[in-house]
Short mmCIF file of C-alpha atoms in Angstrom, two decimals:
data_model
loop_
_atom_site.label_atom_id
_atom_site.label_comp_id
_atom_site.label_asym_id
_atom_site.label_seq_id
_atom_site.Cartn_x
_atom_site.Cartn_y
_atom_site.Cartn_z
CA MET A 1 -15.12 50.65 -199.94
CA ASN A 2 -17.14 56.32 -202.03
CA SER A 3 -20.57 63.70 -203.04
CA HIS A 4 -23.26 62.91 -200.36
CA PRO A 5 -26.30 64.55 -200.01
CA ASP A 6 -28.15 65.46 -197.04
CA PRO A 7 -30.53 62.73 -196.22
CA LYS A 8 -34.29 63.67 -195.60
CA PRO A 9 -34.67 65.80 -192.27
CA ALA A 10 -35.66 63.77 -189.42
CA ASP A 11 -38.01 65.24 -186.77
CA PRO A 12 -36.16 67.21 -184.22
CA ALA A 13 -34.68 65.12 -181.18
CA PRO A 14 -35.83 65.96 -177.70
CA ALA A 15 -33.17 68.13 -175.99
CA ASP A 16 -30.27 66.54 -174.34
CA PRO A 17 -26.41 67.54 -173.69
CA MET A 18 -25.89 66.46 -177.60
CA THR A 19 -28.18 68.41 -179.28
CA PRO A 20 -28.28 72.43 -179.43
CA SER A 21 -30.13 74.19 -176.53
CA ASP A 22 -32.42 77.28 -176.96
CA VAL A 23 -29.47 79.54 -176.49
CA ALA A 24 -26.99 80.29 -178.83
CA ALA A 25 -23.57 79.29 -178.10
CA PRO A 26 -21.03 81.68 -177.77
CA ALA A 27 -18.21 81.76 -179.88
CA THR A 28 -14.47 82.45 -179.05
CA ALA A 29 -12.54 84.51 -181.41
CA GLU A 30 -11.05 81.23 -182.38
CA SER A 31 -14.04 79.63 -182.99
CA ALA A 32 -14.84 79.60 -186.85
CA THR A 33 -18.39 79.10 -187.25
CA LEU A 34 -20.61 77.83 -190.12
CA ARG A 35 -24.65 78.19 -190.10
CA THR A 36 -27.11 75.90 -192.00
CA LYS A 37 -29.82 77.47 -194.15
CA PRO A 38 -33.31 77.51 -192.70
CA ASN A 39 -34.80 74.02 -191.65
CA ARG A 40 -31.56 72.36 -193.13
CA HIS A 41 -29.82 71.37 -189.71
CA PHE A 42 -32.55 68.55 -188.93
CA PRO A 43 -30.09 65.92 -190.15
CA PHE A 44 -27.09 66.91 -187.98
CA LEU A 45 -29.27 67.03 -184.91
CA SER A 46 -29.48 63.12 -185.46
CA ARG A 47 -25.63 63.03 -185.77
CA HIS A 48 -25.46 62.94 -189.68
CA PRO A 49 -21.87 62.94 -190.10
CA TRP A 50 -21.42 65.42 -192.98
CA VAL A 51 -22.64 68.76 -193.99
CA LEU A 52 -23.13 69.68 -197.78
CA ALA A 53 -22.15 73.08 -199.24
CA THR A 54 -25.65 73.61 -200.30
CA ALA A 55 -27.12 73.26 -196.90
CA ILE A 56 -24.78 75.94 -195.39
CA ALA A 57 -25.88 79.66 -195.41
CA SER A 58 -23.44 82.09 -197.23
CA PRO A 59 -21.42 84.13 -195.04
CA ARG A 60 -23.39 87.03 -195.94
CA THR A 61 -26.91 85.55 -195.29
CA ALA A 62 -25.32 84.30 -192.11
CA ALA A 63 -23.93 87.59 -190.82
CA ALA A 64 -27.55 89.33 -191.64
CA SER A 65 -29.39 86.75 -189.95
CA SER A 66 -26.84 86.53 -186.92
CA SER A 67 -27.29 90.55 -186.64
CA LYS A 68 -31.11 90.36 -186.77
CA THR A 69 -31.00 87.66 -184.09
CA SER A 70 -28.77 89.34 -181.89
CA GLN A 71 -30.58 92.72 -182.00
CA GLN A 72 -33.96 90.57 -181.20
CA LYS A 73 -32.50 88.88 -178.15
CA GLU A 74 -30.88 92.05 -177.07
CA GLN A 75 -34.38 93.77 -177.14
CA ARG A 76 -35.52 91.32 -175.19
CA THR A 77 -33.03 91.70 -172.41
CA HIS A 78 -33.73 95.65 -172.19
CA GLU A 79 -37.48 94.68 -171.75
CA LYS A 80 -36.61 94.02 -168.36
CA GLN A 81 -38.41 96.36 -165.45
CA ASP A 82 -36.14 97.81 -162.63
CA GLY A 83 -33.08 95.13 -163.09
CA SER A 84 -35.72 92.02 -162.55
CA LEU A 85 -34.90 90.04 -165.50
CA ALA A 86 -31.02 89.69 -166.26
CA ALA A 87 -29.67 88.85 -169.43
CA SER A 88 -28.73 85.06 -169.82
CA ASP A 89 -25.30 83.72 -171.28
CA GLY A 90 -25.56 83.64 -174.71
CA ALA A 91 -28.88 85.93 -175.24
CA ILE A 92 -26.53 88.31 -177.11
CA GLN A 93 -24.76 86.59 -179.73
CA SER A 94 -21.00 86.75 -179.93
CA SER A 95 -19.55 85.17 -182.68
CA PRO A 96 -17.45 86.06 -185.95
CA ALA A 97 -20.41 86.14 -187.94
CA ASP A 98 -21.78 89.13 -186.32
CA GLN A 99 -19.13 90.83 -188.72
CA THR A 100 -20.67 93.53 -190.74
CA PRO A 101 -21.50 92.02 -194.36
CA GLY A 102 -18.10 93.42 -196.01
CA ASP A 103 -16.02 91.54 -193.48
CA VAL A 104 -17.45 88.00 -193.74
CA ASP A 105 -15.48 86.90 -196.61
CA ASP A 106 -12.31 87.09 -194.62
CA LEU A 107 -13.72 84.41 -192.19
CA ALA A 108 -13.75 81.61 -194.55
CA PRO A 109 -12.18 78.68 -192.67
CA THR A 110 -9.10 77.04 -194.22
CA VAL A 111 -9.01 73.11 -195.10
CA GLY A 112 -8.79 71.26 -191.70
CA GLU A 113 -9.98 73.94 -189.53
CA SER A 114 -12.43 73.10 -186.60
CA VAL A 115 -15.32 74.57 -187.20
CA GLU A 116 -18.64 74.96 -184.96
CA LEU A 117 -21.87 74.31 -186.83
CA LEU A 118 -25.03 76.56 -185.63
CA ASP A 119 -28.46 76.24 -187.03
CA HIS A 120 -29.61 79.42 -188.64
CA ASP A 121 -30.81 80.78 -185.48
CA GLY A 122 -27.43 80.50 -184.16
CA ASN A 123 -28.02 77.60 -181.87
CA TRP A 124 -24.89 75.10 -181.42
CA ILE A 125 -25.32 71.79 -183.05
CA ALA A 126 -21.67 70.26 -183.62
CA ARG A 127 -18.13 70.77 -184.15
CA GLY A 128 -16.38 69.73 -187.21
CA LEU A 129 -13.45 69.88 -189.79
CA CYS A 130 -13.87 72.13 -192.68
CA ASN A 131 -12.76 71.90 -196.59
CA PRO A 132 -13.96 74.97 -198.28
CA ALA A 133 -12.99 73.08 -201.72
CA SER A 134 -15.49 70.24 -201.09
CA ARG A 135 -18.96 69.47 -201.56
CA LEU A 136 -18.84 67.64 -198.25
CA ARG A 137 -17.97 71.27 -196.50
CA LEU A 138 -17.75 69.92 -193.15
CA ARG A 139 -17.12 66.47 -191.71
CA LEU A 140 -18.40 66.36 -188.05
CA TYR A 141 -16.80 64.78 -185.18
CA SER A 142 -18.10 66.12 -182.20
CA TYR A 143 -21.79 66.52 -180.84
CA SER A 144 -20.99 67.77 -177.24
CA ARG A 145 -19.62 71.02 -176.78
CA ASP A 146 -17.07 69.38 -173.91
CA GLN A 147 -15.61 67.42 -176.66
CA GLU A 148 -12.77 69.28 -178.80
CA ILE A 149 -11.70 67.54 -181.91
CA ASN A 150 -7.70 66.61 -181.38
CA ASP A 151 -5.65 63.83 -181.23
CA ALA A 152 -7.03 61.96 -178.01
CA LEU A 153 -10.66 61.97 -179.83
CA PHE A 154 -8.98 60.24 -182.79
CA ALA A 155 -6.77 58.13 -181.12
CA GLN A 156 -10.06 56.88 -178.98
CA ARG A 157 -11.99 56.35 -181.96
CA ILE A 158 -9.18 54.00 -183.79
CA ASP A 159 -9.07 52.21 -180.80
CA GLU A 160 -12.87 51.52 -180.44
CA ALA A 161 -13.01 50.86 -184.37
CA VAL A 162 -10.18 47.98 -184.36
CA ALA A 163 -11.66 46.52 -180.96
CA ARG A 164 -15.32 46.22 -182.62
CA ARG A 165 -13.65 43.75 -185.07
CA ARG A 166 -12.36 41.66 -182.35
CA LEU A 167 -15.93 41.43 -180.97
CA THR A 168 -16.10 37.73 -182.37
CA PRO A 169 -13.47 35.50 -182.79
CA ALA A 170 -11.73 36.24 -186.54
CA ALA A 171 -10.60 33.09 -188.49
CA ASN A 172 -7.09 33.07 -190.38
CA LEU A 173 -6.28 36.42 -188.40
CA SER A 174 -2.90 35.77 -189.69
CA SER A 175 -3.61 35.49 -193.38
CA ALA A 176 -7.25 36.98 -193.84
CA GLY A 177 -8.38 40.21 -195.25
CA GLU A 178 -10.79 42.38 -193.31
CA ARG A 179 -12.09 46.12 -192.79
CA LEU A 180 -10.73 47.38 -189.57
CA ILE A 181 -11.78 51.26 -190.07
CA PHE A 182 -14.80 52.50 -192.04
CA SER A 183 -15.11 55.86 -191.90
CA GLU A 184 -18.35 57.33 -190.99
CA SER A 185 -19.70 54.04 -189.67
CA ASP A 186 -16.66 54.26 -186.81
CA ARG A 187 -17.05 58.08 -186.47
CA ILE A 188 -13.98 58.68 -188.36
CA SER A 189 -15.41 60.23 -191.38
CA GLY A 190 -12.63 60.42 -194.00
CA LEU A 191 -10.39 57.24 -192.81
CA ILE A 192 -10.75 53.80 -194.07
CA VAL A 193 -8.30 51.12 -193.29
CA ASP A 194 -8.09 47.84 -194.74
CA ARG A 195 -5.87 44.70 -193.94
CA TYR A 196 -4.85 42.11 -196.36
CA ALA A 197 -2.75 39.37 -194.46
CA ASP A 198 0.40 41.46 -192.97
CA CYS A 199 -0.57 44.74 -194.64
CA LEU A 200 -2.39 47.85 -194.04
CA SER A 201 -4.10 49.84 -196.75
CA ILE A 202 -4.91 53.15 -195.48
CA GLN A 203 -6.97 55.60 -197.58
CA PHE A 204 -7.55 58.94 -196.92
CA THR A 205 -10.90 60.35 -198.36
CA ALA A 206 -10.73 63.83 -196.68
CA ALA A 207 -8.31 66.47 -197.28
CA ALA A 208 -9.12 68.03 -193.51
CA LEU A 209 -7.52 65.08 -192.30
CA LEU A 210 -4.14 64.91 -194.11
CA SER A 211 -2.53 67.33 -191.51
CA ARG A 212 -3.35 64.53 -188.97
CA GLY A 213 -2.14 61.70 -191.30
CA PRO A 214 0.98 60.76 -189.74
CA PHE A 215 -0.37 60.73 -186.30
CA LEU A 216 -3.37 58.77 -187.31
CA ILE A 217 -1.33 56.11 -189.00
CA GLU A 218 0.87 55.82 -185.81
CA GLU A 219 -2.66 55.28 -183.43
CA VAL A 220 -3.75 52.38 -186.31
CA LEU A 221 -0.52 50.59 -185.87
CA LYS A 222 -0.82 50.90 -181.79
CA ALA A 223 -4.26 49.82 -182.05
CA ALA A 224 -3.22 46.75 -184.47
CA GLU A 225 -0.36 45.61 -182.14
CA LYS A 226 -2.93 46.06 -178.89
CA TYR A 227 -5.47 43.65 -180.67
CA ASN A 228 -3.01 41.46 -181.95
CA THR A 229 -3.59 42.64 -185.68
CA PRO A 230 -0.67 41.48 -187.97
CA CYS A 231 1.09 44.52 -189.32
CA ALA A 232 4.41 44.43 -191.17
CA ARG A 233 3.62 46.93 -193.95
CA VAL A 234 1.75 49.90 -194.50
CA ILE A 235 0.51 51.62 -197.68
CA ALA A 236 -1.19 55.30 -197.81
CA ARG A 237 -3.15 56.42 -200.65
CA VAL A 238 -5.50 58.99 -201.88
CA ASP A 239 -7.57 57.81 -204.88
CA ALA A 240 -7.97 60.11 -208.08
CA ALA A 241 -11.60 60.61 -207.23
CA THR A 242 -10.87 61.50 -203.97
CA ALA A 243 -8.30 64.26 -205.04
CA ARG A 244 -10.54 66.00 -207.58
CA HIS A 245 -13.55 66.37 -205.03
CA GLU A 246 -11.36 67.24 -202.08
CA GLY A 247 -9.03 69.68 -203.97
CA ILE A 248 -6.08 67.65 -202.92
CA THR A 249 -2.94 68.42 -204.92
CA ALA A 250 -0.42 66.03 -206.49
CA GLU A 251 2.17 67.51 -204.06
CA GLN A 252 0.08 66.39 -201.02
CA ILE A 253 -0.96 63.10 -202.56
CA ALA A 254 3.04 62.38 -202.84
CA GLU A 255 2.90 63.25 -199.40
CA VAL A 256 0.57 60.75 -198.40
CA GLU A 257 2.32 58.01 -200.24
CA SER A 258 5.67 58.87 -198.54
CA TRP A 259 4.02 57.65 -195.46
CA SER A 260 3.76 54.27 -196.53
CA ARG A 261 6.23 51.55 -194.97
CA GLY A 262 7.87 48.63 -196.36
CA ILE A 263 6.37 49.18 -199.90
CA SER A 264 8.32 49.30 -202.83
CA SER A 265 9.28 52.76 -204.48
CA PRO A 266 6.95 54.52 -206.98
CA PRO A 267 6.13 52.20 -209.78
CA VAL A 268 8.12 53.25 -212.87
CA THR A 269 6.99 54.13 -216.10
CA GLY A 270 7.56 51.76 -219.06
CA ALA A 271 10.00 53.29 -221.96
CA GLY A 272 7.56 52.76 -224.80
CA ASP A 273 4.29 54.15 -223.42
CA SER A 274 4.35 56.86 -220.61
CA SER A 275 0.93 55.79 -219.65
CA GLU A 276 1.88 52.39 -218.95
CA VAL A 277 2.62 51.91 -215.47
CA ILE A 278 4.30 48.97 -213.97
CA SER A 279 3.92 47.53 -210.63
CA SER A 280 6.52 46.25 -208.33
CA GLU A 281 6.07 42.61 -206.99
CA ALA A 282 6.46 44.24 -203.68
CA ASP A 283 3.17 46.26 -204.28
CA THR A 284 1.05 42.38 -204.61
CA VAL A 285 0.12 40.88 -201.36
CA TRP A 286 -1.82 37.49 -201.21
CA TYR A 287 -4.14 36.97 -198.44
CA HIS A 288 -7.04 34.43 -197.77
CA HIS A 289 -10.55 35.40 -199.05
CA ASN A 290 -12.85 33.09 -197.53
CA ASP A 291 -11.08 29.80 -198.53
CA LEU A 292 -9.50 31.40 -201.82
CA GLU A 293 -5.79 32.55 -202.26
CA MET A 294 -6.31 36.41 -203.85
CA ALA A 295 -3.96 38.73 -204.89
CA ILE A 296 -4.55 42.19 -204.97
CA ASP A 297 -2.70 45.42 -206.13
CA LEU A 298 -1.56 47.56 -203.16
CA ARG A 299 -0.95 50.66 -205.34
CA ASP A 300 -3.22 50.66 -208.40
CA GLY A 301 -5.73 48.56 -207.18
CA GLN A 302 -9.50 49.85 -206.94
CA LYS A 303 -10.80 51.21 -203.60
CA THR A 304 -7.86 50.17 -200.71
CA GLY A 305 -6.73 47.17 -203.19
CA GLY A 306 -9.72 44.76 -203.23
CA TYR A 307 -13.30 44.52 -202.53
CA LEU A 308 -13.59 43.42 -199.05
CA ASP A 309 -17.09 44.49 -198.61
CA GLN A 310 -18.59 41.49 -200.62
CA GLN A 311 -16.40 38.73 -198.73
CA ALA A 312 -19.17 37.17 -196.98
CA ASN A 313 -21.66 37.41 -200.36
CA HIS A 314 -18.92 35.45 -202.16
CA ALA A 315 -19.20 32.66 -200.30
CA GLU A 316 -22.99 32.67 -199.49
CA ALA A 317 -23.52 33.05 -203.40
CA ALA A 318 -21.20 30.07 -203.85
CA ARG A 319 -23.42 27.65 -202.39
CA TYR A 320 -25.92 28.13 -205.05
CA MET A 321 -23.50 27.53 -207.93
CA SER A 322 -22.59 23.43 -208.10
CA GLY A 323 -23.02 22.19 -211.11
CA ARG A 324 -24.13 25.35 -212.99
CA ARG A 325 -22.54 27.31 -215.81
CA VAL A 326 -22.14 30.82 -214.53
CA LEU A 327 -21.47 34.33 -216.04
CA ASP A 328 -19.84 36.91 -213.69
CA ILE A 329 -20.45 40.29 -215.04
CA CYS A 330 -17.84 43.01 -213.75
CA THR A 331 -15.78 40.16 -212.02
CA TYR A 332 -12.90 42.85 -211.58
CA THR A 333 -10.31 40.35 -209.90
CA GLY A 334 -12.67 36.99 -210.10
CA GLY A 335 -14.33 37.25 -206.52
CA PHE A 336 -17.54 36.06 -207.25
CA ALA A 337 -16.22 33.81 -210.40
CA LEU A 338 -13.48 32.16 -208.29
CA ALA A 339 -15.98 31.53 -205.24
CA ALA A 340 -18.66 30.06 -207.99
CA ALA A 341 -15.85 27.78 -209.43
CA GLN A 342 -14.88 26.59 -206.07
CA GLY A 343 -18.30 26.04 -204.95
CA GLY A 344 -18.72 23.32 -207.83
CA ALA A 345 -19.60 25.58 -210.82
CA SER A 346 -19.33 23.29 -213.82
CA GLU A 347 -18.04 26.43 -215.80
CA VAL A 348 -17.46 30.08 -214.93
CA ILE A 349 -17.16 33.06 -217.31
CA GLY A 350 -15.85 36.25 -215.76
CA VAL A 351 -16.23 39.66 -217.77
CA ASP A 352 -14.62 42.83 -217.01
CA SER A 353 -13.80 46.33 -218.80
CA SER A 354 -10.25 46.15 -217.19
CA GLU A 355 -7.30 44.11 -218.71
CA LYS A 356 -5.37 44.75 -215.54
CA ALA A 357 -7.89 43.62 -213.04
CA LEU A 358 -8.63 40.40 -215.67
CA GLU A 359 -4.80 40.03 -215.39
CA MET A 360 -4.93 39.59 -211.81
CA ALA A 361 -8.12 37.44 -212.07
CA ARG A 362 -6.27 34.94 -214.15
CA ARG A 363 -3.44 35.00 -211.87
CA ASN A 364 -5.89 34.02 -208.81
CA ALA A 365 -7.62 31.43 -210.71
CA ARG A 366 -4.00 29.77 -211.38
CA LYS A 367 -3.19 30.01 -207.77
CA ASN A 368 -6.23 28.29 -206.81
CA SER A 369 -5.97 25.41 -209.30
CA LEU A 370 -9.52 26.79 -210.80
CA ASP A 371 -9.28 25.39 -214.43
CA GLN A 372 -13.06 25.87 -215.45
CA VAL A 373 -12.97 29.61 -215.00
CA GLN A 374 -12.07 31.95 -218.30
CA PHE A 375 -11.85 35.40 -218.11
CA GLU A 376 -12.93 38.02 -220.85
CA ARG A 377 -12.56 41.83 -221.39
CA ALA A 378 -15.65 43.52 -222.41
CA ASP A 379 -17.91 46.25 -221.45
CA CYS A 380 -20.69 44.85 -219.09
CA PHE A 381 -23.83 46.11 -221.17
CA ASP A 382 -22.32 45.33 -224.36
CA ASP A 383 -21.19 41.89 -223.36
CA LEU A 384 -25.02 40.99 -222.19
CA LYS A 385 -26.74 42.52 -225.33
CA ALA A 386 -24.20 40.43 -227.54
CA ARG A 387 -24.74 37.17 -225.42
CA GLY A 388 -28.80 37.93 -225.61
CA THR A 389 -28.64 38.32 -229.04
CA ARG A 390 -26.72 34.99 -229.79
CA LYS A 391 -29.44 33.28 -227.48
CA GLU A 392 -26.80 32.07 -225.07
CA THR A 393 -27.97 30.86 -221.88
CA PHE A 394 -26.29 30.22 -218.34
CA ASP A 395 -27.53 28.61 -215.09
CA ALA A 396 -26.52 31.68 -213.15
CA VAL A 397 -26.07 35.34 -213.60
CA ILE A 398 -24.10 37.78 -211.35
CA LEU A 399 -24.01 41.03 -211.60
CA ASP A 400 -21.62 43.34 -209.46
CA PRO A 401 -21.18 46.72 -211.50
CA PRO A 402 -19.28 49.51 -209.99
CA ARG A 403 -21.37 52.49 -208.35
CA PHE A 404 -23.71 54.02 -210.78
CA ALA A 405 -24.74 57.21 -208.47
CA GLY A 406 -22.31 59.33 -206.90
CA ALA A 407 -25.17 61.99 -206.16
CA ARG A 408 -28.74 62.03 -205.47
CA ARG A 409 -29.40 63.70 -208.71
CA GLN A 410 -28.05 60.65 -210.58
CA VAL A 411 -30.30 58.03 -208.74
CA ASP A 412 -33.07 57.86 -211.55
CA ALA A 413 -30.44 57.25 -214.16
CA ALA A 414 -28.53 54.96 -212.03
CA LEU A 415 -31.75 52.99 -211.48
CA ARG A 416 -32.66 52.66 -215.37
CA ALA A 417 -28.99 51.38 -215.90
CA TYR A 418 -29.64 48.77 -213.34
CA GLY A 419 -32.50 47.83 -214.96
CA ARG A 420 -31.14 47.39 -218.11
CA LEU A 421 -28.50 45.04 -216.85
CA ASN A 422 -30.87 42.86 -214.84
CA MET A 423 -33.16 42.84 -217.70
CA SER A 424 -30.30 41.52 -220.09
CA ALA A 425 -29.21 39.23 -217.54
CA LEU A 426 -32.97 37.93 -217.18
CA ASP A 427 -32.58 37.01 -221.00
CA LEU A 428 -30.09 34.46 -220.27
CA LEU A 429 -31.71 32.89 -217.49
CA PRO A 430 -33.93 29.66 -217.75
CA PRO A 431 -36.54 29.09 -215.32
CA GLY A 432 -34.86 27.99 -212.20
CA GLY A 433 -31.89 29.98 -212.90
CA ILE A 434 -29.94 31.86 -210.22
CA LEU A 435 -29.49 35.41 -210.55
CA VAL A 436 -27.13 37.53 -208.19
CA THR A 437 -27.37 41.08 -208.57
CA CYS A 438 -25.40 44.05 -206.39
CA SER A 439 -25.41 47.58 -206.06
CA CYS A 440 -22.84 49.76 -204.28
CA SER A 441 -24.72 52.78 -204.54
CA GLY A 442 -25.24 54.60 -201.61
CA HIS A 443 -27.78 56.87 -202.42
CA VAL A 444 -29.86 53.92 -204.04
CA SER A 445 -31.82 52.65 -201.27
CA ARG A 446 -32.84 49.25 -200.55
CA ALA A 447 -36.28 49.86 -201.46
CA ASP A 448 -35.49 51.48 -204.86
CA PHE A 449 -33.12 48.62 -205.74
CA LEU A 450 -35.80 45.76 -205.04
CA ASN A 451 -38.62 47.91 -206.82
CA MET A 452 -36.18 47.98 -209.78
CA LEU A 453 -35.94 44.41 -209.78
CA VAL A 454 -39.86 44.15 -209.70
CA ASP A 455 -39.92 46.32 -212.96
CA ALA A 456 -37.23 44.22 -214.61
CA GLY A 457 -39.43 41.11 -213.83
CA ARG A 458 -42.42 42.58 -215.16
CA LYS A 459 -40.80 43.72 -218.27
CA ARG A 460 -39.46 40.41 -218.99
CA GLN A 461 -42.50 38.66 -217.54
CA ARG A 462 -40.17 36.86 -215.03
CA ASP A 463 -41.10 36.07 -211.66
CA ILE A 464 -38.14 36.59 -209.38
CA VAL A 465 -37.97 34.88 -206.03
CA ILE A 466 -35.57 36.43 -203.39
CA LEU A 467 -33.84 33.64 -201.59
CA GLN A 468 -31.28 36.21 -199.84
CA SER A 469 -31.10 40.05 -199.50
CA ARG A 470 -27.87 40.60 -198.25
CA GLY A 471 -25.49 43.62 -197.27
CA PRO A 472 -21.85 44.00 -196.78
CA SER A 473 -19.48 41.94 -194.83
CA PRO A 474 -20.04 42.22 -191.01
CA ASP A 475 -16.70 44.04 -190.63
CA HIS A 476 -18.19 47.07 -192.86
CA PRO A 477 -20.67 48.39 -189.88
CA CYS A 478 -23.73 50.52 -190.75
CA ALA A 479 -24.10 53.66 -188.62
CA VAL A 480 -27.88 54.40 -188.14
CA SER A 481 -27.33 58.30 -188.39
CA CYS A 482 -25.58 57.93 -191.87
CA PRO A 483 -28.32 55.62 -194.22
CA GLU A 484 -25.56 56.12 -197.01
CA SER A 485 -23.23 53.75 -194.82
CA ASP A 486 -25.90 50.95 -195.63
CA TYR A 487 -24.84 51.05 -199.29
CA LEU A 488 -24.16 47.67 -200.76
CA LYS A 489 -27.21 45.58 -201.61
CA CYS A 490 -26.58 41.89 -202.57
CA VAL A 491 -29.54 40.06 -203.88
CA ILE A 492 -29.88 36.26 -204.59
CA ALA A 493 -32.77 35.05 -206.34
CA GLN A 494 -34.07 32.43 -208.42
CA VAL A 495 -36.00 33.48 -211.68
CA GLN A 496 -38.91 31.42 -212.95
#
């Protein structure tokens, strides 16, 4: 399971109770406000769940705009004759932004503070939690003036998220892996909850939620019990990338980890090398990943420990692997590789740059008695190039690289990298071979990814026939107001 830009502005929606009115919303002394830059408010009318710092007007600009707008509205109210035209509520704007330019710097919201989002003219749009240290300056949770951001709101959305996973019967509920809460897709931006058998892995990706952390965990446990979801252990975590982007300190990370339950003490450091971290066996959880038994490292595994978003794709890709020699690039703990072996592949080679991940992959292979799988450590680009130089061939090549584009400005470079990977894979495939190629970069659209594949086929003079174009597993829903939540692309194709 992820530096998000604003999507392209949508057409303004018709006025309804959830969109701003033509009258500026009065703000109380307790309400901090932020204004968008001119014409940067359209995505938030469509309920996009976060606001980048680049979309927000500076306090001085907002104050000047507010002063001008207020003067214009006040002038309009004085154009009445004989009291025949009364000033309407909000015609004269009252907001902290109405301070003089010399005062506005003292009005910056603090981390986790509830903030009213206004458009450039002062019309109310939404309400969110602020983080002045983050590029995602404001995470939006309410689009109704009547809905405050409070414990009741989060409790309701946590309950709704877990209930959403029970809309269809779940197989192997006691031992399966699943995503219970998916941040923006479940209207709780900054919170991700995965379940591995009886263990919940809770990841905070927004500093603005940390002050509510213990409460949110309690509500997750309540919802898990209500919907018969096994839960004996909890691990709470903040990954290093999130800490950097959100301005989360080491002390705050330690506090988050202290919210864990039923997990071993923090891992100890090896005597010979201060950088060597030894994880306790208590940090490892076995769960059923489709028909495989898989282990994940709760403390130091990527994301929340595993890649549940690919679970359905592992099973589907395996259907094409019977009798084939398979190369799985960026295998991590062996998801695609082990599924291919279980699906009847004659030989599988899994490649990854992380020795720790490969050790877990080998352990998973032994647990499932899949002797036809071997794992090798190498850089994905270097490995593909070397195999091409040696004229190796495979009946199937699987590409599941990490995210190449963390921001929109990186999309072009990411597409070039995807192109190099896929062209190298095409070099290893004979006519009739199977290519499984994935992208988890949310800023790379599905159309751009497919166009990259077209270009790779053209440059290698190969025809690529798409058998399936897939997304993440069903427990990773997509919010239509947040196109970035439709982040995972998985194409299964035959190459001629």
